[in-house]
């Protein structure tokens, strides 16, 4: 679908919603095609200045948009569905929810029968066009899938998954940003201990993480084969790596992921 034809409404434009709108504008969606809502609209002044329609009227937002994205906190979702449902035309609108833990069956219960419904789990890297967004859907055909793919492909990479994996996707993609950030911070702290100022250590870690990710993404490499390339027998890399493993490096990460997953399911 042509991005210029996309009309999109963001209901509940807070942290993630703002990242999504900024990503869409950067990707070439005209600002005039976008509508953003929240109750305290003064916080949306920068979007208004960029040409986005800003309002606290969620119904007006649905009138202006084909793709309606609900980006409120999960506990506000039912209230919003109740508010907009009467204005949703299943033949025209597409409803997308990014709320954690709200499944498509619950969304369908609050919308007219047959409304194409999507659950999307992006992450905050949408702000810089580098989100990983996992998407599942209900009652959607090729044209609706194409429209929603256009929205989230503008913000980074998209993977369509079965809905039963959506909680796992939340942990890996959305919580994953925090896991990687903590890894980065720890590596910077180590760099400072061995002589760098925080700024230089930060620059080294950022580029090293980006380089490692690019080796995997563009070079189609496997992590272990890249590790083999840099671990000289009796060398410093293998010594450091094994010391980390003795302290439970991989195990801590795997356990953290499974605990996050258990918490989400409760
Ligand atoms: N942050 C992430 O990385 C991430 C990733 C994936 C999914 N999610 C999901 O995305 C959703 C939003 O997260 P967030 O971090 O962006 O939260 P947030 O910053 O709190 O944004 C939610 C916004 O909803 C607005 N709102 C509340 N009631 C409203 C109403 N009746 N009408 C219109 N707007 C209303 C609030 O603004 P006002 O108070 O001004 O109305 C607030 O700015 C959550 O469901 C979360 O689970 C987040």
mmCIF file of C-alpha atoms and ligand atoms in Angstrom:
data_model
loop_
_atom_site.group_PDB
_atom_site.id
_atom_site.type_symbol
_atom_site.label_atom_id
_atom_site.label_comp_id
_atom_site.label_asym_id
_atom_site.label_seq_id
_atom_site.Cartn_x
_atom_site.Cartn_y
_atom_site.Cartn_z
ATOM 1 C CA UNK A 1 0.000 0.000 0.000
ATOM 2 C CA UNK A 2 1.178 3.516 -0.821
ATOM 3 C CA UNK A 3 2.173 5.324 2.400
ATOM 4 C CA UNK A 4 0.697 8.539 1.014
ATOM 5 C CA UNK A 5 -2.765 6.913 1.027
ATOM 6 C CA UNK A 6 -2.521 5.634 4.585
ATOM 7 C CA UNK A 7 -4.765 7.357 7.141
ATOM 8 C CA UNK A 8 -3.959 6.439 10.690
ATOM 9 C CA UNK A 9 -5.325 7.414 14.123
ATOM 10 C CA UNK A 10 -3.364 6.914 17.329
ATOM 11 C CA UNK A 11 -5.686 6.725 20.345
ATOM 12 C CA UNK A 12 -3.686 7.218 23.548
ATOM 13 C CA UNK A 13 -0.643 8.965 22.162
ATOM 14 C CA UNK A 14 1.842 8.603 25.020
ATOM 15 C CA UNK A 15 5.383 7.197 24.866
ATOM 16 C CA UNK A 16 4.794 4.435 22.353
ATOM 17 C CA UNK A 17 2.113 6.316 20.388
ATOM 18 C CA UNK A 18 4.427 9.298 19.915
ATOM 19 C CA UNK A 19 7.239 6.975 18.808
ATOM 20 C CA UNK A 20 4.851 5.405 16.285
ATOM 21 C CA UNK A 21 3.685 8.771 14.896
ATOM 22 C CA UNK A 22 7.248 10.087 14.615
ATOM 23 C CA UNK A 23 8.306 6.883 12.864
ATOM 24 C CA UNK A 24 5.431 7.141 10.376
ATOM 25 C CA UNK A 25 6.230 10.772 9.523
ATOM 26 C CA UNK A 26 9.928 9.935 9.078
ATOM 27 C CA UNK A 27 8.943 7.057 6.789
ATOM 28 C CA UNK A 28 6.983 9.379 4.498
ATOM 29 C CA UNK A 29 3.387 9.167 5.722
ATOM 30 C CA UNK A 30 1.977 12.711 5.325
ATOM 31 C CA UNK A 31 1.427 14.303 8.769
ATOM 32 C CA UNK A 32 -2.003 15.507 7.633
ATOM 33 C CA UNK A 33 -3.086 11.840 7.312
ATOM 34 C CA UNK A 34 -2.365 11.247 11.009
ATOM 35 C CA UNK A 35 -4.515 11.931 14.071
ATOM 36 C CA UNK A 36 -3.290 11.663 17.657
ATOM 37 C CA UNK A 37 -5.434 11.650 20.793
ATOM 38 C CA UNK A 38 -4.933 11.897 24.516
ATOM 39 C CA UNK A 39 -6.827 13.706 27.273
ATOM 40 C CA UNK A 40 -4.018 16.179 27.979
ATOM 41 C CA UNK A 41 -3.460 17.350 24.412
ATOM 42 C CA UNK A 42 -0.957 20.056 25.409
ATOM 43 C CA UNK A 43 1.650 17.264 25.609
ATOM 44 C CA UNK A 44 1.134 16.714 21.865
ATOM 45 C CA UNK A 45 2.132 20.268 20.838
ATOM 46 C CA UNK A 46 5.245 19.067 18.908
ATOM 47 C CA UNK A 47 3.079 16.697 16.831
ATOM 48 C CA UNK A 48 0.554 19.458 16.207
ATOM 49 C CA UNK A 49 3.395 21.710 15.038
ATOM 50 C CA UNK A 50 4.464 18.950 12.643
ATOM 51 C CA UNK A 51 0.976 18.957 11.055
ATOM 52 C CA UNK A 52 -0.648 16.013 12.882
ATOM 53 C CA UNK A 53 -4.313 16.512 13.879
ATOM 54 C CA UNK A 54 -4.363 16.525 17.673
ATOM 55 C CA UNK A 55 -7.538 16.029 19.705
ATOM 56 C CA UNK A 56 -9.013 14.501 22.839
ATOM 57 C CA UNK A 57 -12.024 13.329 20.796
ATOM 58 C CA UNK A 58 -11.456 9.619 20.123
ATOM 59 C CA UNK A 59 -14.591 9.346 17.968
ATOM 60 C CA UNK A 60 -13.423 12.123 15.652
ATOM 61 C CA UNK A 61 -10.108 10.308 15.389
ATOM 62 C CA UNK A 62 -11.841 7.149 14.113
ATOM 63 C CA UNK A 63 -13.801 9.226 11.565
ATOM 64 C CA UNK A 64 -10.525 10.508 10.088
ATOM 65 C CA UNK A 65 -8.602 7.230 9.994
ATOM 66 C CA UNK A 66 -8.808 3.855 8.298
ATOM 67 C CA UNK A 67 -6.239 2.256 10.595
ATOM 68 C CA UNK A 68 -7.120 2.974 14.236
ATOM 69 C CA UNK A 69 -4.329 2.103 16.654
ATOM 70 C CA UNK A 70 -5.193 1.775 20.351
ATOM 71 C CA UNK A 71 -2.105 2.685 22.351
ATOM 72 C CA UNK A 72 -3.636 3.231 25.781
ATOM 73 C CA UNK A 73 -2.677 1.249 28.875
ATOM 74 C CA UNK A 74 -4.292 -2.209 28.897
ATOM 75 C CA UNK A 75 -6.744 -1.240 31.681
ATOM 76 C CA UNK A 76 -8.116 1.632 29.512
ATOM 77 C CA UNK A 77 -8.798 -0.531 26.449
ATOM 78 C CA UNK A 78 -12.418 -1.491 27.268
ATOM 79 C CA UNK A 79 -13.315 2.138 27.931
ATOM 80 C CA UNK A 80 -11.919 3.189 24.531
ATOM 81 C CA UNK A 81 -13.650 0.323 22.690
ATOM 82 C CA UNK A 82 -16.919 1.355 24.294
ATOM 83 C CA UNK A 83 -16.348 4.914 23.147
ATOM 84 C CA UNK A 84 -15.408 4.238 19.503
ATOM 85 C CA UNK A 85 -17.320 1.042 18.689
ATOM 86 C CA UNK A 86 -20.433 2.756 17.281
ATOM 87 C CA UNK A 87 -18.261 4.669 14.787
ATOM 88 C CA UNK A 88 -16.388 1.593 13.508
ATOM 89 C CA UNK A 89 -17.386 0.289 10.057
ATOM 90 C CA UNK A 90 -16.027 -3.272 9.633
ATOM 91 C CA UNK A 91 -15.848 -2.745 5.841
ATOM 92 C CA UNK A 92 -13.669 0.349 6.184
ATOM 93 C CA UNK A 93 -11.856 0.393 9.521
ATOM 94 C CA UNK A 94 -8.997 -1.713 10.785
ATOM 95 C CA UNK A 95 -8.443 -1.755 14.549
ATOM 96 C CA UNK A 96 -4.955 -2.428 15.895
ATOM 97 C CA UNK A 97 -4.157 -2.756 19.594
ATOM 98 C CA UNK A 98 -0.656 -2.559 21.003
ATOM 99 C CA UNK A 99 -1.837 -3.074 24.601
ATOM 100 C CA UNK A 100 0.053 -5.809 26.389
ATOM 101 C CA UNK A 101 -2.022 -8.851 27.339
ATOM 102 C CA UNK A 102 -5.312 -7.884 25.625
ATOM 103 C CA UNK A 103 -6.158 -10.651 23.140
ATOM 104 C CA UNK A 104 -8.092 -10.358 19.881
ATOM 105 C CA UNK A 105 -11.119 -12.202 21.342
ATOM 106 C CA UNK A 106 -11.446 -9.501 24.007
ATOM 107 C CA UNK A 107 -11.051 -6.764 21.391
ATOM 108 C CA UNK A 108 -13.635 -8.456 19.135
ATOM 109 C CA UNK A 109 -16.134 -8.549 22.007
ATOM 110 C CA UNK A 110 -16.051 -4.745 22.139
ATOM 111 C CA UNK A 111 -16.260 -4.075 18.363
ATOM 112 C CA UNK A 112 -18.843 -4.626 15.582
ATOM 113 C CA UNK A 113 -18.876 -8.190 14.249
ATOM 114 C CA UNK A 114 -16.325 -8.878 11.536
ATOM 115 C CA UNK A 115 -14.099 -5.871 12.273
ATOM 116 C CA UNK A 116 -10.556 -6.663 11.109
ATOM 117 C CA UNK A 117 -8.548 -6.729 14.338
ATOM 118 C CA UNK A 118 -4.795 -6.818 14.820
ATOM 119 C CA UNK A 119 -2.574 -7.147 17.864
ATOM 120 C CA UNK A 120 0.824 -5.610 17.374
ATOM 121 C CA UNK A 121 3.779 -5.671 19.704
ATOM 122 C CA UNK A 122 6.317 -3.066 18.599
ATOM 123 C CA UNK A 123 9.136 -1.749 20.740
ATOM 124 C CA UNK A 124 10.368 1.752 21.507
ATOM 125 C CA UNK A 125 13.016 1.574 18.761
ATOM 126 C CA UNK A 126 10.065 2.550 16.513
ATOM 127 C CA UNK A 127 11.134 6.099 17.371
ATOM 128 C CA UNK A 128 14.270 5.594 15.244
ATOM 129 C CA UNK A 129 12.742 3.311 12.597
ATOM 130 C CA UNK A 130 14.265 0.168 14.120
ATOM 131 C CA UNK A 131 11.324 -1.506 15.846
ATOM 132 C CA UNK A 132 10.774 -5.218 15.776
ATOM 133 C CA UNK A 133 7.010 -5.620 15.610
ATOM 134 C CA UNK A 134 5.256 -8.969 16.021
ATOM 135 C CA UNK A 135 1.687 -8.997 14.672
ATOM 136 C CA UNK A 136 -1.281 -11.386 14.828
ATOM 137 C CA UNK A 137 -4.785 -10.871 13.430
ATOM 138 C CA UNK A 138 -8.459 -11.862 13.382
ATOM 139 C CA UNK A 139 -11.001 -11.364 10.543
ATOM 140 C CA UNK A 140 -8.338 -9.792 8.328
ATOM 141 C CA UNK A 141 -7.872 -10.286 4.590
ATOM 142 C CA UNK A 142 -4.925 -9.459 2.304
ATOM 143 C CA UNK A 143 -5.833 -5.757 1.954
ATOM 144 C CA UNK A 144 -6.029 -5.212 5.724
ATOM 145 C CA UNK A 145 -2.835 -7.197 6.300
ATOM 146 C CA UNK A 146 -1.125 -5.059 3.656
ATOM 147 C CA UNK A 147 -2.292 -1.813 5.327
ATOM 148 C CA UNK A 148 -1.116 -2.851 8.793
ATOM 149 C CA UNK A 149 2.153 -4.173 7.387
ATOM 150 C CA UNK A 150 2.665 -0.763 5.725
ATOM 151 C CA UNK A 151 2.231 0.972 9.108
ATOM 152 C CA UNK A 152 4.654 -1.179 11.053
ATOM 153 C CA UNK A 153 7.160 -1.783 8.227
ATOM 154 C CA UNK A 154 7.560 2.006 8.261
ATOM 155 C CA UNK A 155 8.836 1.620 11.818
ATOM 156 C CA UNK A 156 11.266 -1.261 11.390
ATOM 157 C CA UNK A 157 10.995 -5.013 10.852
ATOM 158 C CA UNK A 158 7.700 -6.936 11.022
ATOM 159 C CA UNK A 159 7.066 -10.591 11.829
ATOM 160 C CA UNK A 160 3.566 -12.114 11.613
ATOM 161 C CA UNK A 161 3.040 -14.727 14.330
ATOM 162 C CA UNK A 162 0.306 -16.914 15.823
ATOM 163 C CA UNK A 163 -1.508 -15.075 18.576
ATOM 164 C CA UNK A 164 -0.557 -17.739 21.125
ATOM 165 C CA UNK A 165 3.049 -16.486 20.845
ATOM 166 C CA UNK A 166 2.164 -12.836 21.532
ATOM 167 C CA UNK A 167 3.235 -12.922 25.215
ATOM 168 C CA UNK A 168 6.547 -14.492 24.180
ATOM 169 C CA UNK A 169 6.929 -11.767 21.540
ATOM 170 C CA UNK A 170 6.322 -9.122 24.206
ATOM 171 C CA UNK A 171 9.124 -10.485 26.372
ATOM 172 C CA UNK A 172 11.604 -10.918 23.517
ATOM 173 C CA UNK A 173 10.882 -7.680 21.631
ATOM 174 C CA UNK A 174 9.463 -5.086 24.038
ATOM 175 C CA UNK A 175 11.117 -6.202 27.322
ATOM 176 C CA UNK A 176 14.130 -7.145 25.212
ATOM 177 C CA UNK A 177 14.993 -3.464 24.727
ATOM 178 C CA UNK A 178 15.499 -3.173 28.510
ATOM 179 C CA UNK A 179 17.542 -6.388 28.648
ATOM 180 C CA UNK A 180 19.897 -5.131 25.932
ATOM 181 C CA UNK A 181 20.156 -1.688 27.571
ATOM 182 C CA UNK A 182 21.190 -3.281 30.881
ATOM 183 C CA UNK A 183 23.823 -5.351 29.032
ATOM 184 C CA UNK A 184 25.110 -2.140 27.425
ATOM 185 C CA UNK A 185 25.254 -0.335 30.762
ATOM 186 C CA UNK A 186 27.165 -3.188 32.399
ATOM 187 C CA UNK A 187 29.659 -3.256 29.533
ATOM 188 C CA UNK A 188 30.201 0.506 29.854
ATOM 189 C CA UNK A 189 30.806 0.093 33.591
ATOM 190 C CA UNK A 190 33.412 -2.565 32.817
ATOM 191 C CA UNK A 191 35.024 -0.234 30.260
ATOM 192 C CA UNK A 192 35.323 2.523 32.854
ATOM 193 C CA UNK A 193 37.042 0.107 35.274
ATOM 194 C CA UNK A 194 39.690 -0.632 32.663
ATOM 195 C CA UNK A 195 40.436 2.982 31.840
ATOM 196 C CA UNK A 196 37.882 4.684 29.585
ATOM 197 C CA UNK A 197 35.777 7.684 30.479
ATOM 198 C CA UNK A 198 32.033 6.968 30.365
ATOM 199 C CA UNK A 199 31.512 8.778 27.060
ATOM 200 C CA UNK A 200 34.239 6.903 25.191
ATOM 201 C CA UNK A 201 33.224 3.585 26.745
ATOM 202 C CA UNK A 202 29.627 4.292 25.662
ATOM 203 C CA UNK A 203 30.681 5.035 22.082
ATOM 204 C CA UNK A 204 32.732 1.806 21.905
ATOM 205 C CA UNK A 205 29.901 -0.322 23.297
ATOM 206 C CA UNK A 206 27.230 1.238 21.048
ATOM 207 C CA UNK A 207 29.186 0.622 17.868
ATOM 208 C CA UNK A 208 30.235 -2.870 18.993
ATOM 209 C CA UNK A 209 26.626 -3.866 19.691
ATOM 210 C CA UNK A 210 25.514 -2.365 16.357
ATOM 211 C CA UNK A 211 28.365 -4.160 14.559
ATOM 212 C CA UNK A 212 27.524 -7.496 16.214
ATOM 213 C CA UNK A 213 23.825 -7.131 15.325
ATOM 214 C CA UNK A 214 24.701 -6.197 11.735
ATOM 215 C CA UNK A 215 26.971 -9.239 11.396
ATOM 216 C CA UNK A 216 23.983 -11.409 12.326
ATOM 217 C CA UNK A 217 21.393 -9.512 10.269
ATOM 218 C CA UNK A 218 23.341 -8.719 7.096
ATOM 219 C CA UNK A 219 26.056 -11.346 7.232
ATOM 220 C CA UNK A 220 23.577 -14.129 8.016
ATOM 221 C CA UNK A 221 26.004 -15.308 10.684
ATOM 222 C CA UNK A 222 25.395 -17.582 13.686
ATOM 223 C CA UNK A 223 26.412 -16.145 17.085
ATOM 224 C CA UNK A 224 28.629 -19.117 17.963
ATOM 225 C CA UNK A 225 30.528 -19.004 14.663
ATOM 226 C CA UNK A 226 31.240 -15.291 15.256
ATOM 227 C CA UNK A 227 32.432 -16.135 18.791
ATOM 228 C CA UNK A 228 34.721 -18.857 17.386
ATOM 229 C CA UNK A 229 36.323 -16.246 15.101
ATOM 230 C CA UNK A 230 37.411 -14.056 18.025
ATOM 231 C CA UNK A 231 38.370 -16.671 20.619
ATOM 232 C CA UNK A 232 42.091 -17.433 20.212
ATOM 233 C CA UNK A 233 43.221 -20.569 22.095
ATOM 234 C CA UNK A 234 44.448 -19.545 25.569
ATOM 235 C CA UNK A 235 43.451 -15.962 24.639
ATOM 236 C CA UNK A 236 41.813 -13.164 26.568
ATOM 237 C CA UNK A 237 38.354 -13.401 24.899
ATOM 238 C CA UNK A 238 37.715 -17.019 25.825
ATOM 239 C CA UNK A 239 39.046 -16.375 29.347
ATOM 240 C CA UNK A 240 36.644 -13.458 29.840
ATOM 241 C CA UNK A 241 33.728 -15.281 28.237
ATOM 242 C CA UNK A 242 34.182 -18.397 30.341
ATOM 243 C CA UNK A 243 34.508 -16.299 33.503
ATOM 244 C CA UNK A 244 31.142 -14.694 32.643
ATOM 245 C CA UNK A 245 29.599 -18.136 32.122
ATOM 246 C CA UNK A 246 30.995 -19.359 35.474
ATOM 247 C CA UNK A 247 28.998 -16.489 36.996
ATOM 248 C CA UNK A 248 25.847 -17.531 35.153
ATOM 249 C CA UNK A 249 25.782 -15.061 32.247
ATOM 250 C CA UNK A 250 23.667 -17.118 29.770
ATOM 251 C CA UNK A 251 21.710 -18.729 32.582
ATOM 252 C CA UNK A 252 20.771 -15.336 34.118
ATOM 253 C CA UNK A 253 19.496 -14.098 30.758
ATOM 254 C CA UNK A 254 17.458 -17.224 30.052
ATOM 255 C CA UNK A 255 16.009 -17.206 33.567
ATOM 256 C CA UNK A 256 15.149 -13.501 33.287
ATOM 257 C CA UNK A 257 13.287 -14.137 30.024
ATOM 258 C CA UNK A 258 11.285 -17.021 31.490
ATOM 259 C CA UNK A 259 10.429 -15.061 34.664
ATOM 260 C CA UNK A 260 9.200 -12.108 32.541
ATOM 261 C CA UNK A 261 7.099 -14.553 30.551
ATOM 262 C CA UNK A 262 5.583 -16.104 33.685
ATOM 263 C CA UNK A 263 4.808 -12.634 35.047
ATOM 264 C CA UNK A 264 3.030 -11.560 31.845
ATOM 265 C CA UNK A 265 0.830 -14.658 31.931
ATOM 266 C CA UNK A 266 -0.469 -13.908 35.459
HETATM 267 N N1 LIG B 1 6.451 1.214 25.906
HETATM 268 C C1 LIG B 1 6.681 0.100 25.220
HETATM 269 O O1 LIG B 1 7.810 -0.298 24.926
HETATM 270 C C2 LIG B 1 5.534 -0.737 24.735
HETATM 271 C C3 LIG B 1 5.800 -1.742 23.791
HETATM 272 C C4 LIG B 1 4.738 -2.471 23.293
HETATM 273 C C5 LIG B 1 3.461 -2.222 23.761
HETATM 274 N N2 LIG B 1 3.217 -1.283 24.713
HETATM 275 C C6 LIG B 1 1.829 -1.026 25.139
HETATM 276 O O2 LIG B 1 1.482 0.229 24.584
HETATM 277 C C7 LIG B 1 0.511 0.856 25.397
HETATM 278 C C8 LIG B 1 0.944 2.282 25.678
HETATM 279 O O3 LIG B 1 2.158 2.275 26.407
HETATM 280 P P1 LIG B 1 2.921 3.644 26.700
HETATM 281 O O4 LIG B 1 4.206 3.267 27.310
HETATM 282 O O5 LIG B 1 2.929 4.484 25.469
HETATM 283 O O6 LIG B 1 1.932 4.308 27.785
HETATM 284 P P2 LIG B 1 1.649 5.850 28.063
HETATM 285 O O7 LIG B 1 2.859 6.667 27.788
HETATM 286 O O8 LIG B 1 1.011 5.930 29.417
HETATM 287 O O9 LIG B 1 0.565 6.224 26.953
HETATM 288 C C9 LIG B 1 -0.821 5.978 27.104
HETATM 289 C C10 LIG B 1 -1.537 7.289 26.810
HETATM 290 O O10 LIG B 1 -2.949 7.045 26.820
HETATM 291 C C11 LIG B 1 -3.542 8.311 27.087
HETATM 292 N N3 LIG B 1 -4.916 8.083 27.497
HETATM 293 C C12 LIG B 1 -5.402 7.570 28.660
HETATM 294 N N4 LIG B 1 -6.734 7.547 28.646
HETATM 295 C C13 LIG B 1 -7.124 8.049 27.448
HETATM 296 C C14 LIG B 1 -8.383 8.277 26.846
HETATM 297 N N5 LIG B 1 -9.532 8.013 27.474
HETATM 298 N N6 LIG B 1 -8.412 8.791 25.598
HETATM 299 C C15 LIG B 1 -7.266 9.090 24.924
HETATM 300 N N7 LIG B 1 -6.031 8.904 25.462
HETATM 301 C C16 LIG B 1 -5.975 8.384 26.714
HETATM 302 C C17 LIG B 1 -2.668 8.927 28.170
HETATM 303 O O11 LIG B 1 -2.598 10.335 28.075
HETATM 304 P P3 LIG B 1 -3.599 11.282 28.887
HETATM 305 O O12 LIG B 1 -3.434 10.974 30.332
HETATM 306 O O13 LIG B 1 -3.176 12.674 28.496
HETATM 307 O O14 LIG B 1 -4.949 10.941 28.368
HETATM 308 C C18 LIG B 1 -1.275 8.356 27.848
HETATM 309 O O15 LIG B 1 -0.440 9.333 27.257
HETATM 310 C C19 LIG B 1 0.353 0.007 26.641
HETATM 311 O O16 LIG B 1 -0.835 -0.751 26.544
HETATM 312 C C20 LIG B 1 1.567 -0.894 26.627
HETATM 313 O O17 LIG B 1 1.251 -2.156 27.179
HETATM 314 C C21 LIG B 1 4.229 -0.500 25.179
#
